[in-house]
Tab-separated table of C-alpha atoms in Angstrom:
chain	number	residue	atom	x	y	z
A	1	MET	CA	0.000	0.000	0.000
A	2	ASN	CA	2.806	2.417	0.814
A	3	ARG	CA	4.552	1.740	-2.485
A	4	GLY	CA	1.350	2.500	-4.374
A	5	ARG	CA	1.016	5.806	-2.625
A	6	ARG	CA	4.656	6.797	-3.208
A	7	ASN	CA	4.621	6.232	-6.963
A	8	PRO	CA	2.223	9.126	-7.756
A	9	VAL	CA	4.278	11.448	-5.562
A	10	LEU	CA	7.536	10.547	-7.309
A	11	ALA	CA	5.892	10.988	-10.694
A	12	GLY	CA	4.712	14.479	-9.726
A	13	VAL	CA	8.189	15.473	-8.556
A	14	LEU	CA	9.736	14.292	-11.815
A	15	VAL	CA	7.200	16.302	-13.844
A	16	LEU	CA	7.997	19.438	-11.839
A	17	LEU	CA	11.721	18.931	-12.406
A	18	VAL	CA	11.284	18.535	-16.156
A	19	VAL	CA	9.071	21.625	-16.398
A	20	SER	CA	11.473	23.705	-14.293
A	21	THR	CA	14.436	22.628	-16.415
A	22	SER	CA	12.583	23.525	-19.601
A	23	LEU	CA	11.617	26.971	-18.304
A	24	ALA	CA	15.153	27.678	-17.137
A	25	GLY	CA	16.541	26.659	-20.516
A	26	SER	CA	14.113	28.871	-22.404
A	27	ALA	CA	14.802	31.843	-20.124
A	28	ALA	CA	18.568	31.583	-20.495
A	29	ALA	CA	20.155	33.824	-23.105
A	30	SER	CA	21.519	32.265	-26.270
A	31	PRO	CA	25.302	32.244	-26.907
A	32	VAL	CA	24.815	34.995	-29.497
A	33	GLN	CA	22.927	37.189	-27.058
A	34	ASP	CA	25.681	36.655	-24.508
A	35	ALA	CA	28.334	37.812	-26.988
A	36	VAL	CA	26.431	40.537	-28.861
A	37	SER	CA	24.802	43.736	-27.569
A	38	VAL	CA	23.014	46.638	-29.280
A	39	LYS	CA	22.888	50.145	-27.836
A	40	THR	CA	20.835	53.055	-29.183
A	41	SER	CA	20.781	56.765	-28.430
A	42	TYR	CA	18.556	59.557	-29.717
A	43	ASP	CA	18.557	63.324	-29.240
A	44	GLY	CA	15.307	64.988	-30.297
A	45	ALA	CA	16.967	68.424	-30.376
A	46	THR	CA	19.213	67.575	-33.345
A	47	PRO	CA	17.994	68.752	-36.769
A	48	SER	CA	18.802	65.406	-38.433
A	49	GLN	CA	16.691	63.379	-35.947
A	50	GLU	CA	19.081	60.452	-36.452
A	51	ILE	CA	19.380	57.493	-34.081
A	52	ASP	CA	22.897	56.395	-33.128
A	53	VAL	CA	23.332	52.613	-33.003
A	54	ILE	CA	26.345	50.620	-31.746
A	55	VAL	CA	26.591	46.840	-32.205
A	56	THR	CA	29.269	45.206	-30.026
A	57	VAL	CA	30.594	41.671	-30.465
A	58	GLN	CA	32.768	40.443	-27.584
A	59	ALA	CA	34.457	37.117	-26.994
A	60	GLN	CA	34.188	36.309	-23.306
A	61	ASP	CA	35.261	32.864	-22.104
A	62	THR	CA	36.154	31.252	-25.428
A	63	THR	CA	37.279	32.081	-28.948
A	64	LEU	CA	34.674	33.059	-31.530
A	65	ARG	CA	35.421	32.134	-35.139
A	66	ASP	CA	33.918	32.820	-38.565
A	67	ILE	CA	31.840	35.713	-37.266
A	68	ASN	CA	29.269	37.093	-39.708
A	69	ILE	CA	27.216	40.190	-38.857
A	70	GLY	CA	24.187	41.243	-40.933
A	71	LEU	CA	22.363	44.507	-40.171
A	72	ALA	CA	18.805	45.288	-41.278
A	73	SER	CA	16.733	48.461	-40.970
A	74	GLY	CA	13.715	48.449	-38.709
A	75	GLU	CA	10.136	48.573	-39.938
A	76	ARG	CA	10.022	52.363	-39.504
A	77	THR	CA	13.704	53.256	-39.996
A	78	HIS	CA	16.416	53.382	-42.640
A	79	ILE	CA	20.135	52.678	-42.121
A	80	GLN	CA	22.502	55.326	-43.468
A	81	ALA	CA	24.843	53.097	-45.462
A	82	ASP	CA	27.623	55.701	-45.555
A	83	SER	CA	27.735	56.176	-41.776
A	84	TYR	CA	29.480	52.962	-40.710
A	85	ALA	CA	32.498	53.161	-38.432
A	86	THR	CA	34.301	50.243	-36.749
A	87	ARG	CA	36.486	50.101	-33.656
A	88	VAL	CA	38.427	47.183	-32.192
A	89	GLN	CA	39.548	46.640	-28.610
A	90	PRO	CA	42.398	46.218	-27.828
A	91	SER	CA	43.495	48.339	-30.731
A	92	ASN	CA	46.900	46.648	-31.134
A	93	GLN	CA	45.622	43.139	-31.730
A	94	GLY	CA	45.271	43.423	-35.507
A	95	ILE	CA	41.645	42.340	-35.581
A	96	GLU	CA	40.222	42.370	-39.100
A	97	VAL	CA	36.712	43.687	-39.793
A	98	THR	CA	35.803	43.305	-43.464
A	99	PRO	CA	32.671	44.633	-45.214
A	100	ALA	CA	30.871	41.740	-46.911
A	101	GLY	CA	28.204	43.429	-48.976
A	102	ALA	CA	25.391	45.780	-48.062
A	103	ASN	CA	25.129	46.171	-44.278
A	104	SER	CA	27.240	43.050	-43.612
A	105	PHE	CA	30.627	42.434	-41.991
A	106	THR	CA	32.875	39.450	-41.312
A	107	ILE	CA	35.444	38.891	-38.562
A	108	PRO	CA	37.745	35.880	-38.839
A	109	GLU	CA	38.336	35.429	-35.116
A	110	LEU	CA	37.995	37.027	-31.692
A	111	GLU	CA	39.998	35.821	-28.727
A	112	PRO	CA	38.613	36.133	-25.165
A	113	GLY	CA	38.666	39.780	-24.077
A	114	GLU	CA	38.647	41.119	-27.640
A	115	GLU	CA	35.688	43.040	-29.032
A	116	VAL	CA	34.522	44.841	-32.159
A	117	ARG	CA	32.155	47.823	-32.226
A	118	ILE	CA	30.216	48.776	-35.332
A	119	ALA	CA	28.584	52.205	-35.131
A	120	PHE	CA	26.129	53.655	-37.647
A	121	ASP	CA	23.249	56.125	-37.988
A	122	VAL	CA	19.595	55.313	-38.565
A	123	VAL	CA	16.962	57.761	-39.845
A	124	PRO	CA	13.337	57.345	-38.673
A	125	ARG	CA	10.818	57.124	-41.510
A	126	THR	CA	8.215	58.684	-39.201
A	127	LEU	CA	8.229	60.519	-35.872
A	128	ALA	CA	4.700	59.492	-34.960
A	129	TYR	CA	5.859	56.728	-32.583
A	130	GLU	CA	7.441	57.031	-29.162
A	131	GLU	CA	9.513	53.870	-29.664
A	132	VAL	CA	10.996	52.164	-32.727
A	133	VAL	CA	13.453	49.357	-33.439
A	134	PRO	CA	16.242	51.181	-35.319
A	135	ALA	CA	17.994	48.059	-36.611
A	136	THR	CA	18.299	44.323	-36.096
A	137	ALA	CA	21.660	42.505	-35.980
A	138	THR	CA	21.726	38.909	-37.172
A	139	VAL	CA	24.982	37.345	-35.938
A	140	ARG	CA	26.431	33.923	-36.709
A	141	PHE	CA	29.693	32.427	-35.373
A	142	THR	CA	31.352	29.201	-34.306
A	143	ARG	CA	31.811	28.572	-30.574
A	144	TYR	CA	33.189	25.380	-29.002
A	145	GLY	CA	33.120	23.878	-32.483
A	146	GLN	CA	29.391	24.557	-32.848
A	147	GLN	CA	27.891	27.163	-35.168
A	148	VAL	CA	25.208	29.326	-33.565
A	149	GLN	CA	23.034	32.154	-34.904
A	150	ASP	CA	20.536	34.609	-33.431
A	151	THR	CA	19.170	38.136	-33.812
A	152	VAL	CA	19.721	40.994	-31.387
A	153	SER	CA	18.009	44.400	-31.286
A	154	GLU	CA	17.072	47.192	-28.921
A	155	ARG	CA	14.224	49.689	-29.032
A	156	ALA	CA	14.964	53.417	-29.206
A	157	ASP	CA	12.997	55.987	-27.213
A	158	LEU	CA	11.721	58.775	-29.519
A	159	SER	CA	9.357	60.388	-27.013
A	160	THR	CA	11.388	63.625	-27.068
A	161	ASN	CA	11.008	64.215	-30.807
A	162	PRO	CA	9.339	67.488	-31.923
A	163	TRP	CA	6.272	65.665	-33.275
A	164	ILE	CA	5.332	64.054	-29.968
A	165	ASP	CA	6.891	66.591	-27.586
A	166	PRO	CA	6.681	70.001	-29.340
A	167	PRO	CA	9.045	72.750	-28.128
A	168	GLU	CA	7.669	75.361	-25.765
A	169	ASP	CA	8.168	78.161	-28.248
A	170	ARG	CA	5.890	76.550	-30.881
A	171	ALA	CA	2.879	78.495	-29.563
A	172	SER	CA	4.771	81.766	-29.842
A	173	PHE	CA	5.867	80.826	-33.359
A	174	VAL	CA	2.257	80.221	-34.385
A	175	MET	CA	1.254	83.556	-32.840
A	176	ILE	CA	3.999	85.405	-34.711
A	177	THR	CA	2.983	83.752	-37.980
A	178	ALA	CA	-0.680	84.632	-37.479
A	179	THR	CA	0.214	88.233	-36.615
A	180	THR	CA	2.339	88.514	-39.764
A	181	ILE	CA	-0.505	87.231	-41.940
A	182	VAL	CA	-3.013	89.654	-40.385
A	183	THR	CA	-0.603	92.569	-40.791
A	184	ALA	CA	0.037	91.735	-44.446
A	185	GLY	CA	-3.695	91.461	-45.099
A	186	SER	CA	-4.352	94.824	-43.467
A	187	ALA	CA	-1.614	96.456	-45.528
A	188	LEU	CA	-3.166	95.059	-48.707
A	189	VAL	CA	-6.585	96.459	-47.800
A	190	VAL	CA	-5.109	99.893	-47.056
A	191	ALA	CA	-3.188	99.883	-50.341
A	192	THR	CA	-6.349	98.964	-52.265
A	193	VAL	CA	-8.370	101.774	-50.651
A	194	PHE	CA	-5.574	104.286	-51.319
A	195	TYR	CA	-5.364	103.233	-54.970
A	196	ARG	CA	-9.104	103.620	-55.470
A	197	ARG	CA	-9.108	107.066	-53.902
A	198	ALA	CA	-6.132	108.154	-56.033
A	199	ARG	CA	-7.917	106.985	-59.181
A	200	THR	CA	-11.032	108.899	-58.171
A	201	ARG	CA	-8.969	112.099	-57.883
A	202	ARG	CA	-7.408	111.528	-61.326
A	203	VAL	CA	-10.822	111.014	-62.889
A	204	ARG	CA	-12.100	114.239	-61.330
A	205	VAL	CA	-9.149	116.188	-62.756
A	206	TYR	CA	-9.768	114.750	-66.181
A	207	GLU	CA	-13.494	115.518	-66.024
A	208	ALA	CA	-12.707	119.130	-65.123
A	209	VAL	CA	-10.425	119.470	-68.147
A	210	GLU	CA	-13.024	117.719	-70.297
A	211	GLU	CA	-15.626	120.255	-69.298
A	212	GLU	CA	-13.369	123.153	-70.299
A	213	ALA	CA	-12.474	121.418	-73.568
A	214	SER	CA	-16.176	121.072	-74.452
A	215	LEU	CA	-16.509	124.854	-74.288
A	216	VAL	CA	-13.534	125.297	-76.644
A	217	SER	CA	-14.918	122.762	-79.137
A	218	ARG	CA	-17.915	124.971	-79.818
A	219	ALA	CA	-15.712	127.401	-81.703
A	220	GLY	CA	-15.300	124.854	-84.536
A	221	ASN	CA	-11.670	125.737	-85.255
A	222	ARG	CA	-9.836	122.618	-86.468
A	223	THR	CA	-6.434	123.732	-85.241
A	224	VAL	CA	-7.783	124.292	-81.779
A	225	GLU	CA	-9.564	120.965	-81.878
A	226	ARG	CA	-6.342	119.143	-82.745
A	227	ARG	CA	-4.499	120.837	-79.905
A	228	VAL	CA	-7.291	120.009	-77.486
A	229	ASP	CA	-7.197	116.437	-78.796
A	230	GLN	CA	-3.456	116.223	-78.122
A	231	LEU	CA	-3.901	117.808	-74.716
A	232	LEU	CA	-6.538	115.265	-73.675
A	233	GLU	CA	-4.449	112.324	-74.909
A	234	THR	CA	-1.386	113.587	-73.064
A	235	LEU	CA	-3.391	114.195	-69.910
A	236	ALA	CA	-4.995	110.748	-70.050
A	237	THR	CA	-1.575	109.137	-70.465
A	238	GLN	CA	-0.101	111.045	-67.551
A	239	LEU	CA	-3.073	110.071	-65.363
A	240	HIS	CA	-2.889	106.419	-66.552
A	241	LEU	CA	-6.534	106.501	-67.587
A	242	ASP	CA	-5.712	104.939	-70.944
A	243	GLU	CA	-4.396	101.708	-69.449
A	244	GLU	CA	-7.229	101.400	-66.946
A	245	ASP	CA	-9.853	101.838	-69.655
A	246	ASP	CA	-8.180	99.063	-71.704
A	247	ASP	CA	-8.660	96.662	-68.778
A	248	ARG	CA	-12.434	97.064	-68.832
A	249	SER	CA	-14.560	94.342	-70.403
A	250	ASP	CA	-15.637	94.690	-74.042
A	251	THR	CA	-19.240	95.107	-75.090
A	252	SER	CA	-21.105	92.445	-77.009
A	253	ASP	CA	-20.139	93.999	-80.404
A	254	GLY	CA	-16.410	93.951	-79.596
A	255	THR	CA	-16.050	97.703	-78.920
A	256	LYS	CA	-15.105	99.413	-75.695
A	257	PRO	CA	-17.876	101.021	-73.677
A	258	GLY	CA	-18.616	104.476	-74.972
A	259	GLY	CA	-17.618	103.877	-78.605
A	260	GLU	CA	-14.006	103.241	-79.558
A	261	GLY	CA	-13.040	103.162	-75.867
A	262	GLY	CA	-10.760	105.307	-73.739
A	263	ILE	CA	-9.984	108.740	-75.241
A	264	GLY	CA	-12.255	108.253	-78.242
A	265	SER	CA	-15.345	107.978	-76.094
A	266	ILE	CA	-14.524	111.203	-74.270
A	267	LEU	CA	-13.791	113.071	-77.494
A	268	ASN	CA	-17.112	111.937	-78.916
A	269	ARG	CA	-18.922	113.282	-75.865
A	270	ILE	CA	-17.335	116.706	-76.177
A	271	GLY	CA	-17.727	116.937	-79.962
A	272	LEU	CA	-14.090	116.312	-80.992
A	273	GLY	CA	-14.424	112.689	-82.104
A	274	GLY	CA	-16.890	113.007	-84.979
A	275	SER	CA	-16.459	111.869	-88.582
A	276	GLU	CA	-13.734	113.341	-90.808
A	277	SER	CA	-16.259	115.316	-92.835
A	278	GLU	CA	-17.674	116.845	-89.690
A	279	ARG	CA	-14.186	117.794	-88.454
A	280	ASP	CA	-13.334	119.432	-91.811
A	281	SER	CA	-16.400	121.650	-91.758
A	282	SER	CA	-15.628	125.267	-91.080
A	283	GLY	CA	-16.993	127.061	-88.119
A	284	PRO	CA	-16.820	130.465	-86.601
A	285	ASN	CA	-13.320	131.689	-85.789
A	286	LEU	CA	-12.309	132.383	-82.246
């Protein structure tokens, strides 16, 4: 009876041991993760908004051979291919780091205590996220005669970027911009009103001269008419009334309002723009 009771207890203990061993094995870091680390740094105040990444491979208790390092951009980042820089430690050991294609490097061997650092810049494709994975390092090497491979990465904190954490002076910048727009709009309105008033004064001057010219036209002297004609044309040009009349819309028959438009219409109203036969007719002398 006692043996029958002990067997279930022993079986339960064995199950617990197996489960514990499995959990411990899964929680332990892989050889690659023990030898490789990734560090990131980001400064939201820099104009470039780049993320600095350093991948370090270090041989600890044994020699690492045939090391291959492949770097890949994150889902929301892009590696600057021209930003790579390598550093070996100790510097006098003659460690070789050779580029092996796009974003890849090879290292023949690292003895215990030796390490290689590969630094590069990563540009975020968007600043809408507080955290991103700048890059992932896939590392393969031979250790204790066994080839191992794994990926290592680290998230970068972008919570200080201008998109998520705007600078304190952004409100003042918006206020300055709005004030500038309002000021420019006000200046335009003032300029428009001033122009219209100036044109009104020019038209009044011309109308006054027109009225005097109509009195002279009654004399019927052709020489005087020609001189008055020249005077009105010169005056209209000086007052820029010619150009403004040309900008007016045409009538349905293709002529300017008031006849031929501009000076012609005024001359017709004061009796100086009639037909050639009418202008050749003699009249009383002055």
